[in-house]
mmCIF file of C-alpha atoms and ligand atoms in Angstrom:
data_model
loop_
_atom_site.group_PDB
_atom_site.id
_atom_site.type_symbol
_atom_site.label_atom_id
_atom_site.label_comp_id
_atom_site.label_asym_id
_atom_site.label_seq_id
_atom_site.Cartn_x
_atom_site.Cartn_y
_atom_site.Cartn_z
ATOM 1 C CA UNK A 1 0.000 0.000 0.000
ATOM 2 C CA UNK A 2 1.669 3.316 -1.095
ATOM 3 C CA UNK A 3 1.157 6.591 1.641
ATOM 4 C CA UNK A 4 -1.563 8.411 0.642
ATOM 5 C CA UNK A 5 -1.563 12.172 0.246
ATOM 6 C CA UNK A 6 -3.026 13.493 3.650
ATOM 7 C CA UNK A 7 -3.902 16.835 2.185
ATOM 8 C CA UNK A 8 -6.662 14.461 -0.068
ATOM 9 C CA UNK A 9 -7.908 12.502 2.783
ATOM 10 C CA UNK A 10 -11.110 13.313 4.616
ATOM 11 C CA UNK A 11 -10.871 14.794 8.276
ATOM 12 C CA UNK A 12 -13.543 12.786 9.481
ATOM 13 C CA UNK A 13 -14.946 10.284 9.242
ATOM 14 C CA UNK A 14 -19.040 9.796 8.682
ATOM 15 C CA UNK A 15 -19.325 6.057 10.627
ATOM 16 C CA UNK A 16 -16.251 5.557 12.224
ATOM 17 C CA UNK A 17 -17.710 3.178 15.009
ATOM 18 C CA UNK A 18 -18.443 1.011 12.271
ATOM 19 C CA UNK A 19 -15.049 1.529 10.000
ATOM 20 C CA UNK A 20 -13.078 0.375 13.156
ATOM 21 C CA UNK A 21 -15.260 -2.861 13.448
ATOM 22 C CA UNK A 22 -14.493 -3.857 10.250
ATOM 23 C CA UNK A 23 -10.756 -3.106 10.347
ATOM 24 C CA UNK A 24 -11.010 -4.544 13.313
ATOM 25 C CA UNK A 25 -12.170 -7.863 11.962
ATOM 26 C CA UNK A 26 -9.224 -7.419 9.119
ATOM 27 C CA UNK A 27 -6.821 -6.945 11.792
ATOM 28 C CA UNK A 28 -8.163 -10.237 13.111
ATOM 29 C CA UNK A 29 -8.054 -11.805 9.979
ATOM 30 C CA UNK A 30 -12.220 -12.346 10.532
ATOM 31 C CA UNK A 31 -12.865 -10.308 7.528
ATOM 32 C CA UNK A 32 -13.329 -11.866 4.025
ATOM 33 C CA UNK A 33 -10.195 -10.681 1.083
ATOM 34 C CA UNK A 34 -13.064 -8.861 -0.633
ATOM 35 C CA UNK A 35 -14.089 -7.333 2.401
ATOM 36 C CA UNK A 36 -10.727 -6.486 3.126
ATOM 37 C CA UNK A 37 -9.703 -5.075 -0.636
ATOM 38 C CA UNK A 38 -12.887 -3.416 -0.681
ATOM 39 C CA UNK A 39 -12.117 -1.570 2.877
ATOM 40 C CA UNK A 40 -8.371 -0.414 2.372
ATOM 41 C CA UNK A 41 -9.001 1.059 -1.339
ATOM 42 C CA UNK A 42 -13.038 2.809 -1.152
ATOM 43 C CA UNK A 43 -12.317 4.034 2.130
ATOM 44 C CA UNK A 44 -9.158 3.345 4.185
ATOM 45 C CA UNK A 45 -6.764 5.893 1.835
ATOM 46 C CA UNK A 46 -9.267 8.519 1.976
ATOM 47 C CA UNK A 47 -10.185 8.353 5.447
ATOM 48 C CA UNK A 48 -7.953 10.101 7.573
ATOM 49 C CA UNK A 49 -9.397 9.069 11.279
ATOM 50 C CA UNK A 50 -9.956 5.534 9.846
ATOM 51 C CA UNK A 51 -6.178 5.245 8.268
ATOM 52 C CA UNK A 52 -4.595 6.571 11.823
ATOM 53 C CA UNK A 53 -6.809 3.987 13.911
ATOM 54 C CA UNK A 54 -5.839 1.112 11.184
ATOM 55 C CA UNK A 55 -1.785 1.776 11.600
ATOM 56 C CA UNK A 56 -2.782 2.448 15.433
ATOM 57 C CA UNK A 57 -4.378 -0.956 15.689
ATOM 58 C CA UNK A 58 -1.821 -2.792 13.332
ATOM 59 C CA UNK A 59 1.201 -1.400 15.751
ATOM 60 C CA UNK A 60 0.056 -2.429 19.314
ATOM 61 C CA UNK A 61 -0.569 -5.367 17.707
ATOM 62 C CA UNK A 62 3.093 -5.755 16.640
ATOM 63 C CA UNK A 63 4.353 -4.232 20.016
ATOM 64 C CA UNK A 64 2.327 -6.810 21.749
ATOM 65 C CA UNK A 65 3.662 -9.566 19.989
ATOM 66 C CA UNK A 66 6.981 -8.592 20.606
ATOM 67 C CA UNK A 67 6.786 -7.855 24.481
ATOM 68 C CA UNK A 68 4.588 -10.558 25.561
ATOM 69 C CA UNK A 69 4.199 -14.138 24.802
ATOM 70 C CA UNK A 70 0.901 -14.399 27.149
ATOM 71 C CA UNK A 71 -2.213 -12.470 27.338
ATOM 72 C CA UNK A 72 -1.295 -8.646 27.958
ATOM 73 C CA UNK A 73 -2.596 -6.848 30.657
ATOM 74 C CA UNK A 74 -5.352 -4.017 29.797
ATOM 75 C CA UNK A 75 -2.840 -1.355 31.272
ATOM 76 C CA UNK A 76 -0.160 -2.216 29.124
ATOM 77 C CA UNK A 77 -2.125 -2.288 26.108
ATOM 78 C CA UNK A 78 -3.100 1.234 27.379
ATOM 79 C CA UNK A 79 0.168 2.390 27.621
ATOM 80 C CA UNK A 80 1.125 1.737 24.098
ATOM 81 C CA UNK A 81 -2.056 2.713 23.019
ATOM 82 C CA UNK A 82 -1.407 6.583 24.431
ATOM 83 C CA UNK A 83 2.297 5.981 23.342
ATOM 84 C CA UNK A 84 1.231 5.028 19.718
ATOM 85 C CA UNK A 85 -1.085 7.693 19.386
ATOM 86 C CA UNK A 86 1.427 10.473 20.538
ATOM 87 C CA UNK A 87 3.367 9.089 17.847
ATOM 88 C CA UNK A 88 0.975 9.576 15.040
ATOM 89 C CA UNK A 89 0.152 12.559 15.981
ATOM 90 C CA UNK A 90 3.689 14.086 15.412
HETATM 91 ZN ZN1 ZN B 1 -13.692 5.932 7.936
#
């Protein structure tokens, strides 16, 4: 996936509650390739809130992975959470 141009991107997002589900479930690996294709290309690069939370998501993932080998603690998935965010929004 190339970077898309922010400056194209919408601010916000219309159903955001319902965009996270779903990259959510790709995330997961619940949600079906077309699902998935369909989701990154009509609305993921022109979604500004929606790309952030996807990268968000995909990168505690990742840092979870690497620190733990057992179920994470809420706080710590917090804690990256605020650190991942402060990140993004640089
Ligand atoms: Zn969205």
């Amino acid at each position: 996936m190339n970077s898309p141009d922010f400056s194209k991107m919408k601010k916000d997002c219309q159903n955001q509650r319902e965009c996270f589900e779903i990259l959510q479930s790709i995330i997961d690996g619940e949600a079906t390739p077309q699902q998935k294709e369909h989701f990154m290309k009509e609305h993921l690069e022109q979604c500004m809130p929606c790309y952030k939370s996807y990268h968000l998501e995909v990168a505690i993932r990742e840092l979870l992975k690497a620190k733990c080998s057992q179920h994470a603690p809420q706080e710590l998935v917090e804690s990256i959470r605020k650190k991942v965010i402060e990140n993004l929004a640089q």
